[in-house]
Short mmCIF file of C-alpha atoms (C1' of nucleotides) in Angstrom, two decimals:
data_model
loop_
_atom_site.label_atom_id
_atom_site.label_comp_id
_atom_site.label_asym_id
_atom_site.label_seq_id
_atom_site.Cartn_x
_atom_site.Cartn_y
_atom_site.Cartn_z
CA UNK A 1 -16.77 -5.03 -18.12
CA UNK A 2 -17.40 -8.86 -18.12
CA UNK A 3 -18.00 -10.69 -21.50
CA UNK A 4 -20.07 -13.22 -19.68
CA UNK A 5 -21.58 -13.03 -16.20
CA UNK A 6 -20.91 -16.38 -15.18
CA UNK A 7 -20.00 -15.67 -11.41
CA UNK A 8 -16.30 -16.49 -12.19
CA UNK A 9 -13.82 -13.83 -11.36
CA UNK A 10 -11.38 -12.64 -14.13
CA UNK A 11 -8.19 -14.00 -12.39
CA UNK A 12 -9.60 -17.31 -11.97
CA UNK A 13 -10.38 -17.86 -15.70
CA UNK A 14 -6.85 -16.60 -16.41
CA UNK A 15 -5.35 -19.16 -13.83
CA UNK A 16 -7.53 -22.10 -15.52
CA UNK A 17 -6.24 -20.80 -18.83
CA UNK A 18 -2.55 -20.90 -17.78
CA UNK A 19 -3.17 -24.30 -15.95
CA UNK A 20 -4.67 -25.39 -19.54
CA UNK A 21 -1.72 -24.03 -21.33
CA UNK A 22 0.50 -25.89 -19.02
CA UNK A 23 -1.45 -29.12 -19.53
CA UNK A 24 -1.38 -29.00 -23.11
CA UNK A 25 2.06 -28.09 -23.30
CA UNK A 26 1.62 -24.70 -25.11
CA UNK A 27 3.64 -23.45 -22.00
CA UNK A 28 6.38 -25.64 -21.01
CA UNK A 29 9.04 -24.64 -18.23
CA UNK A 30 8.97 -20.73 -18.05
CA UNK A 31 5.75 -18.44 -18.04
CA UNK A 32 5.78 -15.42 -20.35
CA UNK A 33 6.45 -11.91 -18.49
CA UNK A 34 3.37 -10.81 -16.80
CA UNK A 35 2.90 -7.86 -18.78
CA UNK A 36 2.80 -10.12 -22.03
CA UNK A 37 0.19 -12.68 -20.04
CA UNK A 38 -1.75 -9.56 -19.37
CA UNK A 39 -2.04 -8.39 -22.78
CA UNK A 40 -2.62 -12.07 -24.07
CA UNK A 41 -5.64 -12.48 -21.88
CA UNK A 42 -6.70 -8.80 -22.07
CA UNK A 43 -6.36 -8.05 -18.56
CA UNK A 44 -4.45 -5.68 -16.06
CA UNK A 45 -1.17 -7.27 -14.88
CA UNK A 46 -2.44 -7.15 -11.42
CA UNK A 47 -4.93 -9.53 -12.55
CA UNK A 48 -2.54 -11.92 -13.84
CA UNK A 49 -0.57 -11.48 -10.82
CA UNK A 50 -3.35 -12.91 -8.70
CA UNK A 51 -4.11 -15.74 -10.94
CA UNK A 52 -0.31 -16.66 -10.64
CA UNK A 53 -0.44 -16.45 -7.04
CA UNK A 54 -3.24 -18.98 -6.77
CA UNK A 55 -1.42 -21.14 -9.03
CA UNK A 56 1.51 -20.79 -7.06
CA UNK A 57 -0.16 -21.76 -3.81
CA UNK A 58 -1.46 -24.64 -5.56
CA UNK A 59 2.28 -25.75 -6.38
CA UNK A 60 2.00 -25.54 -9.81
CA UNK A 61 4.10 -22.49 -10.32
CA UNK A 62 7.26 -20.69 -8.68
CA UNK A 63 7.89 -17.01 -9.53
CA UNK A 64 11.50 -15.67 -8.93
CA UNK A 65 11.86 -12.13 -8.81
CA UNK A 66 14.15 -10.63 -11.49
CA UNK A 67 14.22 -13.88 -13.33
CA UNK A 68 10.67 -15.00 -14.18
CA UNK A 69 8.06 -17.61 -13.32
CA UNK A 70 8.53 -21.05 -13.75
CA UNK A 71 6.30 -24.58 -13.87
CA UNK A 72 7.14 -27.09 -11.18
CA UNK A 73 7.18 -30.45 -12.52
CA UNK A 74 4.08 -32.30 -12.09
CA UNK A 75 3.34 -35.70 -11.24
CA UNK A 76 1.73 -37.19 -14.14
CA UNK A 77 -1.91 -38.60 -14.32
CA UNK A 78 -2.38 -41.90 -13.18
CA UNK A 79 -4.16 -44.02 -15.64
CA UNK A 80 -6.82 -46.15 -14.52
CA UNK A 81 -8.29 -49.05 -16.52
CA UNK A 82 -12.21 -49.63 -16.80
CA UNK A 83 -13.06 -53.11 -17.96
CA UNK A 84 -14.02 -56.20 -16.63
CA UNK A 85 -11.62 -56.83 -14.22
CA UNK A 86 -11.44 -53.66 -11.92
CA UNK A 87 -8.82 -54.50 -8.72
CA UNK A 88 -7.44 -51.09 -7.67
CA UNK A 89 -4.73 -52.64 -5.79
CA UNK A 90 -3.50 -54.48 -8.94
CA UNK A 91 -3.93 -51.51 -11.07
CA UNK A 92 -2.02 -49.09 -9.14
CA UNK A 93 0.98 -51.51 -8.63
CA UNK A 94 1.48 -52.04 -12.33
CA UNK A 95 2.22 -48.21 -12.29
CA UNK A 96 4.67 -48.65 -9.57
CA UNK A 97 2.29 -46.99 -7.41
CA UNK A 98 1.72 -48.21 -3.64
CA UNK A 99 -1.94 -47.46 -3.00
CA UNK A 100 -3.50 -47.61 0.24
CA UNK A 101 -7.35 -47.97 0.86
CA UNK A 102 -8.85 -45.85 4.02
CA UNK A 103 -12.19 -46.78 5.77
CA UNK A 104 -13.64 -43.44 6.21
CA UNK A 105 -17.45 -44.61 6.98
CA UNK A 106 -19.91 -47.48 7.29
CA UNK A 107 -23.52 -47.72 7.81
CA UNK A 108 -26.65 -49.12 7.01
CA UNK A 109 -29.04 -47.80 4.75
CA UNK A 110 -32.16 -48.88 3.10
CA UNK A 111 -32.09 -49.38 -0.77
CA UNK A 112 -34.15 -46.84 -2.92
CA UNK A 113 -35.50 -47.71 -6.12
CA UNK A 114 -32.56 -47.24 -8.44
CA UNK A 115 -30.07 -48.92 -5.97
CA UNK A 116 -32.56 -51.95 -5.79
CA UNK A 117 -32.93 -52.26 -9.33
CA UNK A 118 -29.02 -52.22 -9.68
CA UNK A 119 -28.57 -54.98 -7.17
CA UNK A 120 -31.67 -56.88 -7.97
CA UNK A 121 -33.18 -56.54 -4.44
CA UNK A 122 -36.45 -55.06 -3.22
CA UNK A 123 -36.85 -51.46 -2.25
CA UNK A 124 -36.25 -50.89 1.52
CA UNK A 125 -34.05 -53.68 1.94
CA UNK A 126 -31.00 -53.17 4.33
CA UNK A 127 -27.66 -52.13 2.51
CA UNK A 128 -24.30 -51.79 3.89
CA UNK A 129 -22.82 -48.37 2.72
CA UNK A 130 -19.04 -48.53 2.66
CA UNK A 131 -16.86 -45.19 2.40
CA UNK A 132 -13.41 -45.32 1.18
CA UNK A 133 -10.65 -43.04 0.45
CA UNK A 134 -7.92 -44.05 -1.80
CA UNK A 135 -4.65 -42.81 -0.91
CA UNK A 136 -1.64 -42.68 -2.86
CA UNK A 137 1.82 -41.16 -1.19
CA UNK A 138 -0.41 -39.57 1.58
CA UNK A 139 -2.14 -37.88 -1.18
CA UNK A 140 -5.71 -38.48 -1.43
CA UNK A 141 -6.86 -39.70 -5.23
CA UNK A 142 -10.58 -40.74 -5.06
CA UNK A 143 -13.41 -41.62 -2.78
CA UNK A 144 -15.83 -44.54 -3.34
CA UNK A 145 -19.05 -45.19 -2.13
CA UNK A 146 -19.94 -49.09 -2.05
CA UNK A 147 -23.36 -50.70 -1.46
CA UNK A 148 -23.87 -54.39 -0.55
CA UNK A 149 -26.64 -56.38 0.34
CA UNK A 150 -26.76 -56.96 4.36
CA UNK A 151 -28.86 -60.27 3.50
CA UNK A 152 -26.06 -61.37 1.33
CA UNK A 153 -23.02 -60.00 2.81
CA UNK A 154 -23.69 -59.58 6.57
CA UNK A 155 -20.20 -59.42 7.92
CA UNK A 156 -18.51 -57.45 4.45
CA UNK A 157 -17.59 -54.43 6.73
CA UNK A 158 -15.48 -56.17 9.21
CA UNK A 159 -13.99 -58.33 6.50
CA UNK A 160 -13.03 -55.11 4.56
CA UNK A 161 -11.56 -53.51 7.75
CA UNK A 162 -9.26 -56.52 8.61
CA UNK A 163 -8.04 -57.21 5.04
CA UNK A 164 -8.28 -53.32 3.69
CA UNK A 165 -9.52 -55.01 0.10
CA UNK A 166 -12.80 -55.37 -1.36
CA UNK A 167 -11.44 -58.30 -3.30
CA UNK A 168 -10.05 -60.06 -0.19
CA UNK A 169 -13.24 -59.27 1.74
CA UNK A 170 -15.42 -60.63 -0.92
CA UNK A 171 -13.35 -63.83 -0.75
CA UNK A 172 -14.01 -64.40 2.97
CA UNK A 173 -17.83 -63.78 2.25
CA UNK A 174 -17.82 -66.77 -0.45
CA UNK A 175 -17.20 -64.70 -3.83
CA UNK A 176 -14.17 -66.23 -5.10
CA UNK A 177 -14.02 -63.96 -8.30
CA UNK A 178 -16.14 -60.98 -9.68
CA UNK A 179 -16.34 -58.84 -12.68
CA UNK A 180 -17.56 -55.45 -13.80
CA UNK A 181 -20.97 -55.63 -15.49
CA UNK A 182 -21.21 -52.07 -16.40
CA UNK A 183 -19.41 -48.57 -15.61
CA UNK A 184 -21.11 -45.14 -16.44
CA UNK A 185 -18.96 -42.13 -16.50
CA UNK A 186 -19.87 -38.22 -16.14
CA UNK A 187 -18.18 -35.46 -14.53
CA UNK A 188 -19.33 -32.84 -12.11
CA UNK A 189 -17.93 -30.20 -9.90
CA UNK A 190 -16.74 -31.62 -6.46
CA UNK A 191 -19.00 -31.32 -3.63
CA UNK A 192 -17.98 -29.65 -0.47
CA UNK A 193 -17.65 -32.46 1.51
CA UNK A 194 -15.69 -34.23 -1.08
CA UNK A 195 -13.47 -31.33 -1.58
CA UNK A 196 -12.29 -31.46 2.18
CA UNK A 197 -11.89 -35.18 2.05
CA UNK A 198 -9.81 -35.07 -1.14
CA UNK A 199 -7.82 -32.21 -0.11
CA UNK A 200 -8.44 -30.10 -3.43
CA UNK A 201 -9.68 -27.01 -4.43
CA UNK A 202 -13.40 -26.31 -3.82
CA UNK A 203 -14.00 -25.84 -7.51
CA UNK A 204 -12.24 -29.08 -8.74
CA UNK A 205 -13.74 -31.56 -10.86
CA UNK A 206 -14.51 -35.27 -10.49
CA UNK A 207 -14.92 -37.97 -12.84
CA UNK A 208 -17.85 -39.95 -11.42
CA UNK A 209 -17.88 -43.86 -12.22
CA UNK A 210 -21.13 -45.50 -11.45
CA UNK A 211 -20.44 -49.40 -11.71
CA UNK A 212 -22.32 -52.74 -10.51
CA UNK A 213 -20.02 -55.83 -9.99
CA UNK A 214 -21.70 -59.33 -10.49
CA UNK A 215 -20.20 -62.74 -9.56
CA UNK A 216 -19.73 -65.27 -11.66
CA UNK A 217 -23.23 -66.51 -11.80
CA UNK A 218 -24.08 -62.79 -13.10
CA UNK A 219 -25.57 -61.93 -9.77
CA UNK A 220 -25.15 -58.49 -8.53
CA UNK A 221 -22.39 -58.27 -5.95
CA UNK A 222 -21.85 -54.47 -5.14
CA UNK A 223 -22.67 -51.16 -6.80
CA UNK A 224 -20.05 -48.69 -6.22
CA UNK A 225 -19.82 -45.00 -7.08
CA UNK A 226 -16.28 -43.52 -7.35
CA UNK A 227 -15.20 -39.93 -7.63
CA UNK A 228 -11.73 -39.49 -9.14
CA UNK A 229 -10.19 -35.93 -9.27
CA UNK A 230 -9.80 -35.49 -12.75
CA UNK A 231 -6.59 -33.30 -12.81
CA UNK A 232 -4.80 -36.76 -11.11
CA UNK A 233 -6.54 -39.42 -13.32
CA UNK A 234 -7.50 -40.52 -16.70
CA UNK A 235 -9.56 -43.52 -17.27
CA UNK A 236 -8.50 -45.97 -19.87
CA UNK A 237 -10.70 -48.49 -21.64
CA UNK A 238 -9.19 -51.00 -23.80
CA UNK A 239 -11.44 -53.52 -25.69
CA UNK A 240 -8.87 -56.20 -26.41
CA UNK A 241 -6.64 -56.43 -23.42
CA UNK A 242 -8.54 -58.14 -20.49
CA UNK B 1 -15.39 -12.39 4.22
CA UNK B 2 -14.88 -15.85 2.15
CA UNK B 3 -14.55 -19.03 3.69
CA UNK B 4 -12.46 -19.91 0.46
CA UNK B 5 -10.98 -17.59 -1.95
CA UNK B 6 -11.41 -19.45 -5.14
CA UNK B 7 -12.61 -16.84 -7.41
CA UNK B 8 -16.06 -18.11 -7.67
CA UNK B 9 -18.91 -15.77 -6.68
CA UNK B 10 -21.14 -16.69 -3.88
CA UNK B 11 -24.29 -16.70 -5.92
CA UNK B 12 -22.64 -18.84 -8.45
CA UNK B 13 -21.82 -21.28 -5.83
CA UNK B 14 -25.54 -21.30 -4.43
CA UNK B 15 -26.62 -22.01 -7.67
CA UNK B 16 -24.22 -25.00 -8.37
CA UNK B 17 -25.45 -26.47 -5.04
CA UNK B 18 -29.12 -26.09 -6.16
CA UNK B 19 -28.08 -27.57 -9.38
CA UNK B 20 -26.61 -30.50 -7.53
CA UNK B 21 -29.57 -30.86 -5.18
CA UNK B 22 -31.78 -30.97 -8.06
CA UNK B 23 -29.78 -33.65 -9.75
CA UNK B 24 -29.17 -35.80 -6.59
CA UNK B 25 -33.23 -35.76 -5.66
CA UNK B 26 -32.84 -33.77 -2.59
CA UNK B 27 -35.11 -31.16 -4.10
CA UNK B 28 -37.95 -32.36 -6.31
CA UNK B 29 -40.63 -30.30 -7.73
CA UNK B 30 -40.48 -27.18 -5.88
CA UNK B 31 -37.50 -25.22 -4.18
CA UNK B 32 -38.15 -24.05 -0.41
CA UNK B 33 -38.78 -20.40 -0.10
CA UNK B 34 -35.96 -17.80 -0.72
CA UNK B 35 -35.53 -16.99 2.90
CA UNK B 36 -35.12 -20.58 3.68
CA UNK B 37 -32.57 -21.09 1.19
CA UNK B 38 -30.63 -18.02 2.11
CA UNK B 39 -30.52 -19.32 5.58
CA UNK B 40 -29.20 -22.83 4.58
CA UNK B 41 -26.68 -21.62 2.38
CA UNK B 42 -25.52 -18.65 4.73
CA UNK B 43 -25.94 -15.84 2.27
CA UNK B 44 -28.30 -13.02 1.91
CA UNK B 45 -31.78 -13.65 0.11
CA UNK B 46 -30.65 -11.27 -2.75
CA UNK B 47 -27.75 -13.61 -3.35
CA UNK B 48 -30.38 -16.59 -3.47
CA UNK B 49 -32.33 -14.77 -5.90
CA UNK B 50 -29.22 -13.88 -8.31
CA UNK B 51 -28.70 -17.69 -8.20
CA UNK B 52 -32.13 -18.39 -9.09
CA UNK B 53 -32.07 -16.00 -11.85
CA UNK B 54 -29.18 -17.60 -13.47
CA UNK B 55 -30.89 -20.98 -13.30
CA UNK B 56 -33.92 -19.52 -14.53
CA UNK B 57 -32.43 -18.26 -17.62
CA UNK B 58 -30.49 -21.88 -17.98
CA UNK B 59 -34.03 -23.04 -18.00
CA UNK B 60 -33.47 -25.26 -15.01
CA UNK B 61 -36.25 -23.22 -12.63
CA UNK B 62 -39.14 -21.24 -13.20
CA UNK B 63 -40.18 -18.78 -10.36
CA UNK B 64 -43.65 -17.73 -9.83
CA UNK B 65 -44.63 -14.74 -7.80
CA UNK B 66 -46.73 -15.67 -4.72
CA UNK B 67 -46.59 -19.38 -5.33
CA UNK B 68 -42.82 -20.36 -5.14
CA UNK B 69 -39.94 -21.49 -7.51
CA UNK B 70 -40.38 -24.82 -9.43
CA UNK B 71 -38.15 -27.35 -11.05
CA UNK B 72 -38.79 -27.50 -14.74
CA UNK B 73 -38.55 -31.11 -16.19
CA UNK B 74 -35.19 -32.11 -17.67
CA UNK B 75 -34.62 -34.11 -20.68
CA UNK B 76 -32.40 -37.12 -19.43
CA UNK B 77 -28.72 -37.59 -20.01
CA UNK B 78 -27.91 -38.94 -23.21
CA UNK B 79 -26.12 -42.44 -22.70
CA UNK B 80 -22.84 -42.57 -25.04
CA UNK B 81 -21.35 -46.33 -25.12
CA UNK B 82 -17.81 -46.66 -25.56
CA UNK B 83 -16.60 -49.89 -26.91
CA UNK B 84 -14.93 -51.51 -29.85
CA UNK B 85 -17.68 -50.42 -32.17
CA UNK B 86 -18.26 -46.59 -31.95
CA UNK B 87 -20.58 -45.22 -34.51
CA UNK B 88 -22.24 -41.88 -33.10
CA UNK B 89 -25.43 -42.16 -35.75
CA UNK B 90 -26.08 -45.76 -34.54
CA UNK B 91 -25.59 -45.12 -30.97
CA UNK B 92 -27.90 -42.21 -31.00
CA UNK B 93 -30.68 -43.82 -33.26
CA UNK B 94 -30.99 -46.54 -30.55
CA UNK B 95 -32.23 -43.82 -28.13
CA UNK B 96 -34.59 -42.60 -30.51
CA UNK B 97 -32.29 -39.67 -30.98
CA UNK B 98 -31.98 -37.98 -34.72
CA UNK B 99 -28.37 -36.63 -34.68
CA UNK B 100 -26.58 -34.55 -37.13
CA UNK B 101 -22.94 -34.13 -37.55
CA UNK B 102 -21.83 -30.51 -38.53
CA UNK B 103 -18.35 -29.93 -40.26
CA UNK B 104 -17.17 -26.81 -38.52
CA UNK B 105 -13.46 -26.74 -39.88
CA UNK B 106 -10.76 -28.64 -41.50
CA UNK B 107 -7.03 -27.75 -42.01
CA UNK B 108 -3.59 -29.65 -42.66
CA UNK B 109 -1.35 -29.73 -39.82
CA UNK B 110 2.07 -31.64 -39.06
CA UNK B 111 1.83 -34.48 -36.56
CA UNK B 112 3.78 -33.77 -33.21
CA UNK B 113 5.09 -36.53 -31.27
CA UNK B 114 2.25 -37.77 -29.54
CA UNK B 115 0.17 -37.68 -32.53
CA UNK B 116 2.69 -39.58 -34.64
CA UNK B 117 3.03 -42.48 -32.05
CA UNK B 118 -0.74 -42.74 -31.91
CA UNK B 119 -1.51 -42.90 -35.51
CA UNK B 120 1.94 -44.83 -35.99
CA UNK B 121 3.62 -42.28 -38.59
CA UNK B 122 6.60 -40.07 -38.53
CA UNK B 123 6.76 -36.61 -36.63
CA UNK B 124 6.11 -34.02 -39.05
CA UNK B 125 3.80 -35.99 -41.46
CA UNK B 126 1.26 -34.15 -43.00
CA UNK B 127 -2.29 -34.69 -41.09
CA UNK B 128 -5.95 -33.73 -41.89
CA UNK B 129 -7.47 -32.19 -38.91
CA UNK B 130 -11.35 -32.57 -39.05
CA UNK B 131 -13.33 -30.37 -36.68
CA UNK B 132 -16.97 -31.54 -36.11
CA UNK B 133 -19.90 -30.43 -33.94
CA UNK B 134 -22.62 -32.96 -33.02
CA UNK B 135 -25.82 -31.50 -32.78
CA UNK B 136 -29.26 -33.00 -31.47
CA UNK B 137 -32.65 -31.29 -31.94
CA UNK B 138 -30.60 -28.05 -32.74
CA UNK B 139 -28.80 -28.43 -29.33
CA UNK B 140 -24.77 -28.84 -29.47
CA UNK B 141 -23.94 -31.94 -27.73
CA UNK B 142 -20.16 -32.79 -28.42
CA UNK B 143 -17.23 -31.36 -30.67
CA UNK B 144 -14.62 -33.73 -31.91
CA UNK B 145 -11.31 -33.05 -33.45
CA UNK B 146 -10.33 -36.05 -35.84
CA UNK B 147 -6.79 -36.66 -37.16
CA UNK B 148 -6.08 -38.72 -40.45
CA UNK B 149 -3.13 -39.32 -42.21
CA UNK B 150 -2.99 -37.03 -45.42
CA UNK B 151 -0.88 -39.59 -47.31
CA UNK B 152 -3.15 -42.79 -46.63
CA UNK B 153 -6.76 -40.71 -46.54
CA UNK B 154 -6.14 -37.67 -49.04
CA UNK B 155 -9.61 -37.31 -49.85
CA UNK B 156 -11.29 -38.03 -46.38
CA UNK B 157 -12.15 -34.34 -45.80
CA UNK B 158 -14.33 -34.14 -48.97
CA UNK B 159 -15.67 -37.65 -48.42
CA UNK B 160 -16.81 -36.36 -45.00
CA UNK B 161 -18.57 -33.27 -46.31
CA UNK B 162 -20.15 -35.36 -48.80
CA UNK B 163 -21.81 -37.98 -46.79
CA UNK B 164 -21.70 -36.37 -43.08
CA UNK B 165 -20.48 -39.80 -41.83
CA UNK B 166 -17.01 -40.77 -40.70
CA UNK B 167 -18.07 -44.45 -41.21
CA UNK B 168 -19.03 -43.72 -44.88
CA UNK B 169 -16.17 -41.47 -45.58
CA UNK B 170 -13.62 -44.25 -44.59
CA UNK B 171 -15.72 -46.78 -46.67
CA UNK B 172 -15.01 -44.41 -49.67
CA UNK B 173 -11.40 -44.39 -48.68
CA UNK B 174 -11.03 -48.11 -48.73
CA UNK B 175 -11.57 -49.17 -44.90
CA UNK B 176 -14.66 -51.26 -44.79
CA UNK B 177 -14.61 -51.32 -40.98
CA UNK B 178 -12.97 -50.33 -38.01
CA UNK B 179 -12.83 -50.69 -34.53
CA UNK B 180 -11.50 -48.64 -31.21
CA UNK B 181 -8.42 -49.55 -29.79
CA UNK B 182 -7.90 -47.55 -26.87
CA UNK B 183 -10.15 -44.81 -25.24
CA UNK B 184 -8.80 -42.51 -22.52
CA UNK B 185 -11.29 -40.41 -20.58
CA UNK B 186 -10.82 -37.27 -18.43
CA UNK B 187 -12.67 -34.00 -17.74
CA UNK B 188 -11.88 -30.41 -17.61
CA UNK B 189 -13.22 -27.16 -17.77
CA UNK B 190 -14.74 -26.31 -21.09
CA UNK B 191 -12.35 -23.75 -22.92
CA UNK B 192 -13.97 -20.43 -24.00
CA UNK B 193 -13.85 -21.41 -27.74
CA UNK B 194 -15.70 -24.74 -27.22
CA UNK B 195 -18.03 -23.04 -24.81
CA UNK B 196 -19.16 -20.74 -27.78
CA UNK B 197 -19.79 -23.92 -30.03
CA UNK B 198 -21.51 -25.77 -27.69
CA UNK B 199 -23.48 -22.97 -26.35
CA UNK B 200 -23.06 -23.53 -22.77
CA UNK B 201 -22.01 -21.76 -19.96
CA UNK B 202 -18.14 -20.72 -19.73
CA UNK B 203 -17.74 -22.71 -16.67
CA UNK B 204 -19.27 -26.00 -17.75
CA UNK B 205 -17.60 -29.45 -17.67
CA UNK B 206 -16.60 -31.39 -20.37
CA UNK B 207 -15.97 -35.42 -20.25
CA UNK B 208 -12.81 -35.48 -22.91
CA UNK B 209 -12.35 -38.74 -24.91
CA UNK B 210 -8.98 -39.39 -26.44
CA UNK B 211 -9.42 -42.49 -28.61
CA UNK B 212 -7.79 -44.02 -31.74
CA UNK B 213 -9.54 -46.33 -34.35
CA UNK B 214 -7.78 -49.03 -36.23
CA UNK B 215 -8.97 -51.09 -39.33
CA UNK B 216 -9.07 -54.90 -39.27
CA UNK B 217 -5.34 -55.20 -39.75
CA UNK B 218 -4.77 -53.08 -36.40
CA UNK B 219 -3.52 -50.36 -38.54
CA UNK B 220 -4.19 -46.80 -36.90
CA UNK B 221 -6.97 -44.88 -39.03
CA UNK B 222 -7.78 -42.04 -37.20
CA UNK B 223 -7.21 -40.32 -33.83
CA UNK B 224 -10.20 -38.37 -32.39
CA UNK B 225 -10.54 -35.96 -29.31
CA UNK B 226 -14.12 -35.53 -28.38
CA UNK B 227 -15.30 -33.14 -25.72
CA UNK B 228 -18.97 -34.12 -24.29
CA UNK B 229 -20.67 -31.72 -22.21
CA UNK B 230 -20.75 -33.58 -18.78
CA UNK B 231 -24.44 -32.40 -18.12
CA UNK B 232 -25.92 -33.83 -21.11
CA UNK B 233 -24.06 -37.23 -21.72
CA UNK B 234 -23.19 -40.26 -19.57
CA UNK B 235 -20.46 -42.51 -20.79
CA UNK B 236 -21.36 -46.17 -20.53
CA UNK B 237 -19.08 -49.29 -20.79
CA UNK B 238 -20.37 -52.39 -20.88
CA UNK B 239 -17.59 -55.51 -21.43
CA UNK B 240 -20.14 -58.25 -22.22
CA UNK B 241 -22.18 -56.32 -24.61
CA UNK B 242 -20.76 -56.07 -28.24
"C1'" DA C 1 28.97 -0.05 -13.20
"C1'" DT C 2 25.39 0.18 -16.62
"C1'" DT C 3 21.41 -1.35 -18.59
"C1'" DA C 4 17.22 -3.94 -19.73
"C1'" DG C 5 14.06 -6.97 -18.13
"C1'" DT C 6 11.52 -9.05 -14.69
"C1'" DT C 7 8.76 -9.68 -10.17
"C1'" DG C 8 7.23 -7.32 -5.89
"C1'" DT C 9 4.74 -3.77 -3.40
"C1'" DC C 10 2.29 0.52 -2.96
"C1'" DT C 11 -1.53 3.85 -3.60
"C1'" DA C 12 -5.71 5.43 -5.62
"C1'" DC C 13 -9.99 4.98 -8.11
"C1'" DA C 14 -14.30 2.74 -10.57
"C1'" DC C 15 -17.16 -0.66 -10.69
"C1'" DA C 16 -19.44 -5.20 -9.38
"C1'" DA C 17 -20.79 -8.24 -5.64
"C1'" DA C 18 -23.05 -9.00 -1.21
"C1'" DT C 19 -25.57 -7.59 2.53
"C1'" DA C 20 -29.36 -5.09 5.00
"C1'" DG C 21 -34.12 -3.36 5.25
"C1'" DA C 22 -38.38 -1.77 3.64
"C1'" DC C 23 -42.48 -2.75 0.76
"C1'" DA C 24 -45.42 -3.83 -3.29
"C1'" DA C 25 -47.70 -7.53 -5.86
"C1'" DA C 26 -49.27 -11.86 -6.50
"C1'" DT C 27 -51.35 -16.57 -4.49
"C1'" DA C 28 -53.40 -19.71 -1.36
"C1'" DG C 29 -56.48 -21.01 2.52
"C1'" DG C 30 -59.56 -19.92 5.67
"C1'" DC D 1 -62.78 -10.42 3.03
"C1'" DC D 2 -58.39 -11.13 5.84
"C1'" DT D 3 -54.25 -13.12 6.54
"C1'" DA D 4 -49.88 -15.44 5.89
"C1'" DT D 5 -46.90 -16.83 2.55
"C1'" DT D 6 -44.43 -16.01 -1.40
"C1'" DT D 7 -41.61 -13.52 -5.05
"C1'" DG D 8 -40.41 -8.92 -7.30
"C1'" DT D 9 -38.66 -4.21 -6.85
"C1'" DC D 10 -36.44 -0.41 -4.79
"C1'" DT D 11 -32.79 2.13 -1.95
"C1'" DA D 12 -28.77 2.25 0.86
"C1'" DT D 13 -24.15 0.77 2.59
"C1'" DT D 14 -20.04 -2.40 2.85
"C1'" DT D 15 -16.73 -5.16 0.84
"C1'" DG D 16 -14.41 -7.36 -3.09
"C1'" DT D 17 -12.64 -7.02 -8.17
"C1'" DG D 18 -10.37 -5.07 -11.60
"C1'" DT D 19 -7.60 -1.20 -13.54
"C1'" DA D 20 -4.15 2.32 -13.61
"C1'" DG D 21 0.33 4.12 -12.61
"C1'" DA D 22 4.65 4.44 -10.14
"C1'" DC D 23 8.66 3.01 -8.05
"C1'" DA D 24 11.58 -0.79 -5.50
"C1'" DA D 25 14.08 -4.85 -5.75
"C1'" DC D 26 16.36 -8.43 -8.10
"C1'" DT D 27 18.64 -10.82 -12.02
"C1'" DA D 28 21.55 -11.41 -16.00
"C1'" DA D 29 24.14 -9.61 -19.46
"C1'" DT D 30 26.91 -5.96 -21.53
#
DNA sequence: ATTAGTTGTCTACACAAATAGACAAATAGG
DNA sequence: CCTATTTGTCTATTTGTGTAGACAACTAAT
């Protein structure tokens, strides 16, 4: 007897509720006993057990027979500033995080109407599409798709492959500095392909940032779409701090 | 025999995939026939039918016997600017949208450590908690929880109830103007309670904005946590535009 | 040693989800 | 009118989910 037939199993919703309770601090170190959780969520004890099993394989919980079920210490969410100056490496190192970008693909595509408008080029013009994966401590954190005009930046791919940094690759291509013009943020369920790349659950949530970088003459440099895993990131916007 | 046992039913995943294909433009006006969709997603035709049924009651699709299944025109995502000046009413009216805020609850609570730090008051100090629902054309768009110091703003609740605007309520309380100090954004699955208030699917995704507003002397005025439905909103950050 | 409280495992049953096949009903094009 | 294509409906079967109860295994405290 389901309240809402939304195609999500009962144990999964219990698991999500427990995860939310942990995130919000309602549950701290130790979970209530299974029978109590079952009552609280209005399900059978076995359903709770399945939820706990899922969260255990996720690494969030640890059950000990006779003692109880405990919450494993979790790494804090990485705070990612969005502002004019977006430099992935700099931002991470301020939080004592040693990042590494990984090139996972590059190809040439033709600009569609939307991309052409963003980059201020003509429809059908050739673009470099650069796929990157940001990794921290061996854990994938985000995936980015960058678009560059082939005409303006013919060698951007090899420059990035050499330096491992967009900032440095752009400097090699004659762009001494750049800034972010606009960032648009939304959220979706992760796509199956991204779930594999980011090594996350198939139903994880990603924050999606669509942005355009411009050089000091306000000419578009790159259009970049980044998917951040929502449970590993928090985007921060501070007006006053540069 | 499921590929990944993540507690999400097969028809739901097909429905999500179709929704994503429509959002990304892979599917434009008309859906492929059910048998073809079944093949493509590796499921039975009846499973596809169930997915289509769900998307139809959602209003996204419209099936016509003998002809095919078609995509209904969708309202574009509302673009919500995040910056120093955040005025819900102003922002909406620039997009020719007539908004209305609805007071759905108010109570007094004691500040916990995090809230106290944000608002620069002592732990345990009394707070007004103001729950609002933003509605556009009868459709719920977002839910906000605002926190105000009772000591500094004793009558903020009644002032909001009268004016229906935070900006005006603050003016009545002696704050002529204010600005946003910091906004932090993440995303989560909607909570059951919010799903009811926002009239959305139980597994919808919400963008969560945690922000602090300060007056012209940089003294904290309110701490506000807003949940935007991710499929109805896009948050936009432009550094240069005020 | 005993007891209360907890997690782990087992069997059984009712019901929903997914698959499979067949055919009806409507549409569009020759 | 006839045919191919498409959505709608029906029955049947298999697999998965959730419930129910009982008991074992382990822990901590008395």
